[in-house]
Amino acid sequence: MEREMEMKQSKFKRICVFCGSSPGKKSSYREATTELGRELVSRNIDLVYGGGSIGLMGLISQAVFDGGRHVIGVIPKTLMPREITGETVGEVKAVADMHQRKAEMARQSDAFIALPGGYGTLEELLEVITWAQLGIHDKPVGLLNVDGYYNSLLSFIDKAVEEGFISPNARHIIVSAPTAKELVKKMEEYEPQHERVASKLSWEMEEQLGYPAKCEISR
């Protein structure tokens, strides 16, 4: 009964997970990835991810798919031979390029979580944080800080706050926790504290006037 109540209370239908196409050296990264997949399933949440079937991307998609939830993988056509080296699970959306990939992943999702990863994971994470700061979306952004993997990044961000490049309120855009259960719970409770550069309505007006459509991300 308690598990059923937890599932009903989740305000997220789909969460986008950014993670590495490599498994990483520590087994804890792989274990945390599988545990996140199970946590999403336990809360009746579907997965949106980068579409690969290798590394942590393959693990998260398999865990969610095996749990009976829908999986949407978004991948540029040019990366398909490199990132799909086995049987993929769920729905695969092929897009033209990396920009379209990120926009589509964001459009499909109610929140974002970053697992350990490399340049690509960091780039995706920082972009959705920036979008939140600009007011393009108000979706929670979570950092699964497995074994302190992201401690250095969080220290850098704190340094940027200290030096006046990031406002203290904008620092709270990032929700971090060491375990999947704690992270999703904190994201469920997230309320934006930062002052947005522009409202979502402003971005939507730009689209109506014929500018590039980033407002789709806010939906």
PDB file of C-alpha atoms in Angstrom:
ATOM      1  CA  MET A   1       0.000   0.000   0.000  1.00  0.00           C
ATOM      2  CA  GLU A   2       2.821   2.399   0.876  1.00  0.00           C
ATOM      3  CA  ARG A   3       4.524   1.684  -2.474  1.00  0.00           C
ATOM      4  CA  GLU A   4       1.263   2.300  -4.341  1.00  0.00           C
ATOM      5  CA  MET A   5       0.776   5.615  -2.575  1.00  0.00           C
ATOM      6  CA  GLU A   6       4.328   6.636  -3.471  1.00  0.00           C
ATOM      7  CA  MET A   7       3.678   5.852  -7.129  1.00  0.00           C
ATOM      8  CA  LYS A   8       0.462   7.878  -7.199  1.00  0.00           C
ATOM      9  CA  GLN A   9       2.093  10.889  -5.544  1.00  0.00           C
ATOM     10  CA  SER A  10       4.844  11.365  -8.148  1.00  0.00           C
ATOM     11  CA  LYS A  11       4.319  14.564 -10.130  1.00  0.00           C
ATOM     12  CA  PHE A  12       6.673  13.384 -12.882  1.00  0.00           C
ATOM     13  CA  LYS A  13       5.471  11.355 -15.847  1.00  0.00           C
ATOM     14  CA  ARG A  14       8.868  11.237 -17.568  1.00  0.00           C
ATOM     15  CA  ILE A  15      12.371  12.050 -16.396  1.00  0.00           C
ATOM     16  CA  CYS A  16      15.270  12.701 -18.740  1.00  0.00           C
ATOM     17  CA  VAL A  17      18.511  11.039 -17.622  1.00  0.00           C
ATOM     18  CA  PHE A  18      21.904  12.245 -18.856  1.00  0.00           C
ATOM     19  CA  CYS A  19      24.726   9.720 -18.441  1.00  0.00           C
ATOM     20  CA  GLY A  20      27.844   8.268 -19.983  1.00  0.00           C
ATOM     21  CA  SER A  21      28.053   5.936 -22.956  1.00  0.00           C
ATOM     22  CA  SER A  22      30.874   4.308 -20.972  1.00  0.00           C
ATOM     23  CA  PRO A  23      30.291   2.253 -17.814  1.00  0.00           C
ATOM     24  CA  GLY A  24      33.015   3.975 -15.780  1.00  0.00           C
ATOM     25  CA  LYS A  25      35.669   2.216 -13.725  1.00  0.00           C
ATOM     26  CA  LYS A  26      33.754   1.825 -10.458  1.00  0.00           C
ATOM     27  CA  SER A  27      31.037  -0.765 -10.058  1.00  0.00           C
ATOM     28  CA  SER A  28      29.190   1.772  -7.884  1.00  0.00           C
ATOM     29  CA  TYR A  29      28.392   3.840 -10.998  1.00  0.00           C
ATOM     30  CA  ARG A  30      26.716   0.887 -12.644  1.00  0.00           C
ATOM     31  CA  GLU A  31      24.908  -0.088  -9.447  1.00  0.00           C
ATOM     32  CA  ALA A  32      23.627   3.469  -8.953  1.00  0.00           C
ATOM     33  CA  THR A  33      22.403   3.569 -12.544  1.00  0.00           C
ATOM     34  CA  THR A  34      20.424   0.367 -12.139  1.00  0.00           C
ATOM     35  CA  GLU A  35      19.073   1.591  -8.809  1.00  0.00           C
ATOM     36  CA  LEU A  36      17.903   4.841 -10.413  1.00  0.00           C
ATOM     37  CA  GLY A  37      16.090   2.817 -13.053  1.00  0.00           C
ATOM     38  CA  ARG A  38      14.333   0.808 -10.370  1.00  0.00           C
ATOM     39  CA  GLU A  39      13.432   3.981  -8.490  1.00  0.00           C
ATOM     40  CA  LEU A  40      11.802   5.444 -11.590  1.00  0.00           C
ATOM     41  CA  VAL A  41       9.844   2.230 -12.084  1.00  0.00           C
ATOM     42  CA  SER A  42       8.744   2.201  -8.437  1.00  0.00           C
ATOM     43  CA  ARG A  43       7.338   5.700  -8.894  1.00  0.00           C
ATOM     44  CA  ASN A  44       5.654   4.888 -12.203  1.00  0.00           C
ATOM     45  CA  ILE A  45       7.949   7.259 -14.134  1.00  0.00           C
ATOM     46  CA  ASP A  46       8.973   6.736 -17.771  1.00  0.00           C
ATOM     47  CA  LEU A  47      12.498   7.369 -19.075  1.00  0.00           C
ATOM     48  CA  VAL A  48      13.837   9.762 -21.709  1.00  0.00           C
ATOM     49  CA  TYR A  49      17.547   9.376 -22.464  1.00  0.00           C
ATOM     50  CA  GLY A  50      20.216   9.703 -25.148  1.00  0.00           C
ATOM     51  CA  GLY A  51      19.297   6.540 -27.017  1.00  0.00           C
ATOM     52  CA  GLY A  52      22.488   4.506 -26.667  1.00  0.00           C
ATOM     53  CA  SER A  53      22.598   0.841 -25.708  1.00  0.00           C
ATOM     54  CA  ILE A  54      26.120   0.862 -24.255  1.00  0.00           C
ATOM     55  CA  GLY A  55      27.626   2.068 -20.984  1.00  0.00           C
ATOM     56  CA  LEU A  56      25.412   3.637 -18.348  1.00  0.00           C
ATOM     57  CA  MET A  57      22.904   4.606 -21.041  1.00  0.00           C
ATOM     58  CA  GLY A  58      22.329   0.957 -21.818  1.00  0.00           C
ATOM     59  CA  LEU A  59      21.971   0.075 -18.135  1.00  0.00           C
ATOM     60  CA  ILE A  60      19.402   2.770 -17.310  1.00  0.00           C
ATOM     61  CA  SER A  61      17.272   2.013 -20.354  1.00  0.00           C
ATOM     62  CA  GLN A  62      17.298  -1.736 -19.680  1.00  0.00           C
ATOM     63  CA  ALA A  63      16.412  -1.290 -16.008  1.00  0.00           C
ATOM     64  CA  VAL A  64      13.421   0.928 -16.763  1.00  0.00           C
ATOM     65  CA  PHE A  65      12.274  -1.219 -19.692  1.00  0.00           C
ATOM     66  CA  ASP A  66      12.551  -4.426 -17.631  1.00  0.00           C
ATOM     67  CA  GLY A  67      10.405  -2.760 -14.979  1.00  0.00           C
ATOM     68  CA  GLY A  68       7.597  -2.274 -17.483  1.00  0.00           C
ATOM     69  CA  ARG A  69       7.920   1.459 -18.038  1.00  0.00           C
ATOM     70  CA  HIS A  70       8.138   3.252 -21.387  1.00  0.00           C
ATOM     71  CA  VAL A  71      11.601   4.215 -22.649  1.00  0.00           C
ATOM     72  CA  ILE A  72      12.242   6.949 -25.230  1.00  0.00           C
ATOM     73  CA  GLY A  73      15.744   7.167 -26.663  1.00  0.00           C
ATOM     74  CA  VAL A  74      16.664  10.272 -28.662  1.00  0.00           C
ATOM     75  CA  ILE A  75      19.786  10.001 -30.794  1.00  0.00           C
ATOM     76  CA  PRO A  76      21.316  11.829 -33.779  1.00  0.00           C
ATOM     77  CA  LYS A  77      21.445   9.658 -36.877  1.00  0.00           C
ATOM     78  CA  THR A  78      25.202  10.094 -37.197  1.00  0.00           C
ATOM     79  CA  LEU A  79      25.799   8.629 -33.709  1.00  0.00           C
ATOM     80  CA  MET A  80      23.622   5.567 -34.149  1.00  0.00           C
ATOM     81  CA  PRO A  81      26.425   3.243 -35.345  1.00  0.00           C
ATOM     82  CA  ARG A  82      28.670   4.300 -32.445  1.00  0.00           C
ATOM     83  CA  GLU A  83      26.199   4.384 -29.545  1.00  0.00           C
ATOM     84  CA  ILE A  84      23.913   1.516 -30.549  1.00  0.00           C
ATOM     85  CA  THR A  85      25.990  -1.650 -30.574  1.00  0.00           C
ATOM     86  CA  GLY A  86      23.314  -4.082 -29.595  1.00  0.00           C
ATOM     87  CA  GLU A  87      19.574  -4.435 -29.363  1.00  0.00           C
ATOM     88  CA  THR A  88      17.942  -1.236 -28.162  1.00  0.00           C
ATOM     89  CA  VAL A  89      14.866  -1.210 -25.941  1.00  0.00           C
ATOM     90  CA  GLY A  90      11.768   0.946 -26.106  1.00  0.00           C
ATOM     91  CA  GLU A  91      11.127   3.717 -28.590  1.00  0.00           C
ATOM     92  CA  VAL A  92      14.004   5.254 -30.555  1.00  0.00           C
ATOM     93  CA  LYS A  93      13.643   8.761 -31.995  1.00  0.00           C
ATOM     94  CA  ALA A  94      16.298   9.571 -34.598  1.00  0.00           C
ATOM     95  CA  VAL A  95      17.006  13.295 -34.948  1.00  0.00           C
ATOM     96  CA  ALA A  96      19.171  15.403 -37.226  1.00  0.00           C
ATOM     97  CA  ASP A  97      21.795  16.718 -34.804  1.00  0.00           C
ATOM     98  CA  MET A  98      22.854  17.294 -31.188  1.00  0.00           C
ATOM     99  CA  HIS A  99      20.837  20.503 -30.831  1.00  0.00           C
ATOM    100  CA  GLN A 100      17.649  18.760 -31.893  1.00  0.00           C
ATOM    101  CA  ARG A 101      18.478  15.851 -29.594  1.00  0.00           C
ATOM    102  CA  LYS A 102      18.682  18.061 -26.509  1.00  0.00           C
ATOM    103  CA  ALA A 103      15.563  20.025 -27.412  1.00  0.00           C
ATOM    104  CA  GLU A 104      13.555  16.849 -27.990  1.00  0.00           C
ATOM    105  CA  MET A 105      14.766  15.226 -24.762  1.00  0.00           C
ATOM    106  CA  ALA A 106      13.820  18.349 -22.835  1.00  0.00           C
ATOM    107  CA  ARG A 107      10.432  18.651 -24.532  1.00  0.00           C
ATOM    108  CA  GLN A 108       9.544  15.068 -23.633  1.00  0.00           C
ATOM    109  CA  SER A 109      10.532  15.373 -19.950  1.00  0.00           C
ATOM    110  CA  ASP A 110       9.209  16.775 -16.685  1.00  0.00           C
ATOM    111  CA  ALA A 111      12.617  16.804 -14.955  1.00  0.00           C
ATOM    112  CA  PHE A 112      16.296  16.015 -15.514  1.00  0.00           C
ATOM    113  CA  ILE A 113      18.841  13.828 -13.726  1.00  0.00           C
ATOM    114  CA  ALA A 114      22.561  13.563 -14.450  1.00  0.00           C
ATOM    115  CA  LEU A 115      24.408  10.370 -13.585  1.00  0.00           C
ATOM    116  CA  PRO A 116      28.212  10.162 -13.841  1.00  0.00           C
ATOM    117  CA  GLY A 117      29.430  10.871 -17.353  1.00  0.00           C
ATOM    118  CA  GLY A 118      31.910  12.844 -19.421  1.00  0.00           C
ATOM    119  CA  TYR A 119      31.883  15.935 -21.634  1.00  0.00           C
ATOM    120  CA  GLY A 120      28.519  15.149 -23.223  1.00  0.00           C
ATOM    121  CA  THR A 121      26.790  14.612 -19.885  1.00  0.00           C
ATOM    122  CA  LEU A 122      28.249  17.831 -18.472  1.00  0.00           C
ATOM    123  CA  GLU A 123      27.251  19.813 -21.543  1.00  0.00           C
ATOM    124  CA  GLU A 124      23.665  18.543 -21.391  1.00  0.00           C
ATOM    125  CA  LEU A 125      23.454  19.167 -17.643  1.00  0.00           C
ATOM    126  CA  LEU A 126      24.817  22.701 -17.784  1.00  0.00           C
ATOM    127  CA  GLU A 127      22.565  23.632 -20.685  1.00  0.00           C
ATOM    128  CA  VAL A 128      19.347  22.648 -18.889  1.00  0.00           C
ATOM    129  CA  ILE A 129      20.593  24.522 -15.801  1.00  0.00           C
ATOM    130  CA  THR A 130      21.160  27.584 -17.975  1.00  0.00           C
ATOM    131  CA  TRP A 131      17.712  27.203 -19.541  1.00  0.00           C
ATOM    132  CA  ALA A 132      16.214  27.157 -16.038  1.00  0.00           C
ATOM    133  CA  GLN A 133      18.133  30.300 -15.077  1.00  0.00           C
ATOM    134  CA  LEU A 134      16.941  32.059 -18.243  1.00  0.00           C
ATOM    135  CA  GLY A 135      13.329  31.102 -17.528  1.00  0.00           C
ATOM    136  CA  ILE A 136      12.885  28.775 -20.495  1.00  0.00           C
ATOM    137  CA  HIS A 137      11.692  26.032 -18.136  1.00  0.00           C
ATOM    138  CA  ASP A 138      11.110  25.494 -14.424  1.00  0.00           C
ATOM    139  CA  LYS A 139      11.693  21.746 -14.343  1.00  0.00           C
ATOM    140  CA  PRO A 140      13.840  20.266 -11.542  1.00  0.00           C
ATOM    141  CA  VAL A 141      17.468  19.425 -12.365  1.00  0.00           C
ATOM    142  CA  GLY A 142      19.004  16.640 -10.281  1.00  0.00           C
ATOM    143  CA  LEU A 143      22.585  15.502  -9.832  1.00  0.00           C
ATOM    144  CA  LEU A 144      23.094  11.902  -8.673  1.00  0.00           C
ATOM    145  CA  ASN A 145      26.405  12.379  -6.900  1.00  0.00           C
ATOM    146  CA  VAL A 146      27.572   8.769  -6.767  1.00  0.00           C
ATOM    147  CA  ASP A 147      30.604   8.314  -4.489  1.00  0.00           C
ATOM    148  CA  GLY A 148      31.226  12.057  -4.645  1.00  0.00           C
ATOM    149  CA  TYR A 149      31.764  11.977  -8.422  1.00  0.00           C
ATOM    150  CA  TYR A 150      30.403  15.510  -8.801  1.00  0.00           C
ATOM    151  CA  ASN A 151      31.990  17.029  -5.674  1.00  0.00           C
ATOM    152  CA  SER A 152      34.508  18.983  -7.760  1.00  0.00           C
ATOM    153  CA  LEU A 153      31.773  20.366 -10.013  1.00  0.00           C
ATOM    154  CA  LEU A 154      29.691  21.441  -7.030  1.00  0.00           C
ATOM    155  CA  SER A 155      32.772  23.077  -5.490  1.00  0.00           C
ATOM    156  CA  PHE A 156      33.368  24.961  -8.730  1.00  0.00           C
ATOM    157  CA  ILE A 157      29.769  26.192  -8.754  1.00  0.00           C
ATOM    158  CA  ASP A 158      30.070  27.282  -5.122  1.00  0.00           C
ATOM    159  CA  LYS A 159      33.255  29.152  -6.084  1.00  0.00           C
ATOM    160  CA  ALA A 160      31.371  30.875  -8.918  1.00  0.00           C
ATOM    161  CA  VAL A 161      28.724  31.954  -6.392  1.00  0.00           C
ATOM    162  CA  GLU A 162      31.437  33.215  -4.038  1.00  0.00           C
ATOM    163  CA  GLU A 163      33.057  35.209  -6.845  1.00  0.00           C
ATOM    164  CA  GLY A 164      29.782  36.746  -7.999  1.00  0.00           C
ATOM    165  CA  PHE A 165      29.247  34.898 -11.284  1.00  0.00           C
ATOM    166  CA  ILE A 166      26.258  32.842 -10.117  1.00  0.00           C
ATOM    167  CA  SER A 167      23.604  34.241  -7.785  1.00  0.00           C
ATOM    168  CA  PRO A 168      23.042  32.378  -4.506  1.00  0.00           C
ATOM    169  CA  ASN A 169      19.415  31.712  -5.477  1.00  0.00           C
ATOM    170  CA  ALA A 170      20.448  30.288  -8.867  1.00  0.00           C
ATOM    171  CA  ARG A 171      22.737  27.869  -7.015  1.00  0.00           C
ATOM    172  CA  HIS A 172      19.568  26.146  -5.821  1.00  0.00           C
ATOM    173  CA  ILE A 173      18.608  25.186  -9.382  1.00  0.00           C
ATOM    174  CA  ILE A 174      20.793  22.108  -8.866  1.00  0.00           C
ATOM    175  CA  VAL A 175      19.330  19.434  -6.607  1.00  0.00           C
ATOM    176  CA  SER A 176      21.922  16.848  -5.564  1.00  0.00           C
ATOM    177  CA  ALA A 177      21.929  13.668  -3.500  1.00  0.00           C
ATOM    178  CA  PRO A 178      24.060  10.515  -3.192  1.00  0.00           C
ATOM    179  CA  THR A 179      21.222   8.023  -3.761  1.00  0.00           C
ATOM    180  CA  ALA A 180      18.407   7.722  -6.288  1.00  0.00           C
ATOM    181  CA  LYS A 181      15.649   7.527  -3.692  1.00  0.00           C
ATOM    182  CA  GLU A 182      16.823  10.655  -1.874  1.00  0.00           C
ATOM    183  CA  LEU A 183      17.371  12.561  -5.123  1.00  0.00           C
ATOM    184  CA  VAL A 184      13.936  11.881  -6.623  1.00  0.00           C
ATOM    185  CA  LYS A 185      12.291  12.777  -3.306  1.00  0.00           C
ATOM    186  CA  LYS A 186      14.151  16.105  -3.201  1.00  0.00           C
ATOM    187  CA  MET A 187      13.223  16.797  -6.820  1.00  0.00           C
ATOM    188  CA  GLU A 188       9.554  16.138  -6.035  1.00  0.00           C
ATOM    189  CA  GLU A 189       9.801  18.853  -3.371  1.00  0.00           C
ATOM    190  CA  TYR A 190      11.755  21.332  -5.528  1.00  0.00           C
ATOM    191  CA  GLU A 191      10.497  24.911  -5.804  1.00  0.00           C
ATOM    192  CA  PRO A 192      12.441  27.466  -7.913  1.00  0.00           C
ATOM    193  CA  GLN A 193      14.096  30.194  -5.840  1.00  0.00           C
ATOM    194  CA  HIS A 194      15.986  32.083  -8.525  1.00  0.00           C
ATOM    195  CA  GLU A 195      14.908  35.177 -10.423  1.00  0.00           C
ATOM    196  CA  ARG A 196      14.389  34.238 -14.051  1.00  0.00           C
ATOM    197  CA  VAL A 197      15.935  36.372 -16.769  1.00  0.00           C
ATOM    198  CA  ALA A 198      12.708  36.088 -18.765  1.00  0.00           C
ATOM    199  CA  SER A 199       9.410  34.277 -18.307  1.00  0.00           C
ATOM    200  CA  LYS A 200       8.340  31.178 -20.216  1.00  0.00           C
ATOM    201  CA  LEU A 201       5.652  33.382 -21.779  1.00  0.00           C
ATOM    202  CA  SER A 202       8.374  35.633 -23.229  1.00  0.00           C
ATOM    203  CA  TRP A 203      10.094  32.652 -24.839  1.00  0.00           C
ATOM    204  CA  GLU A 204       6.756  31.461 -26.202  1.00  0.00           C
ATOM    205  CA  MET A 205       6.140  34.920 -27.700  1.00  0.00           C
ATOM    206  CA  GLU A 206       9.517  34.714 -29.444  1.00  0.00           C
ATOM    207  CA  GLU A 207       8.425  31.505 -31.136  1.00  0.00           C
ATOM    208  CA  GLN A 208       5.192  33.122 -32.297  1.00  0.00           C
ATOM    209  CA  LEU A 209       7.240  35.953 -33.806  1.00  0.00           C
ATOM    210  CA  GLY A 210       9.312  33.469 -35.767  1.00  0.00           C
ATOM    211  CA  TYR A 211      12.411  33.099 -33.611  1.00  0.00           C
ATOM    212  CA  PRO A 212      14.015  29.680 -32.909  1.00  0.00           C
ATOM    213  CA  ALA A 213      11.597  27.595 -30.873  1.00  0.00           C
ATOM    214  CA  LYS A 214      13.111  26.857 -27.486  1.00  0.00           C
ATOM    215  CA  CYS A 215       9.773  27.332 -25.755  1.00  0.00           C
ATOM    216  CA  GLU A 216       8.894  23.729 -26.644  1.00  0.00           C
ATOM    217  CA  ILE A 217      11.348  22.808 -23.893  1.00  0.00           C
ATOM    218  CA  SER A 218       9.112  24.395 -21.282  1.00  0.00           C
ATOM    219  CA  ARG A 219       6.154  22.144 -21.988  1.00  0.00           C
TER     220      ARG A 219
END
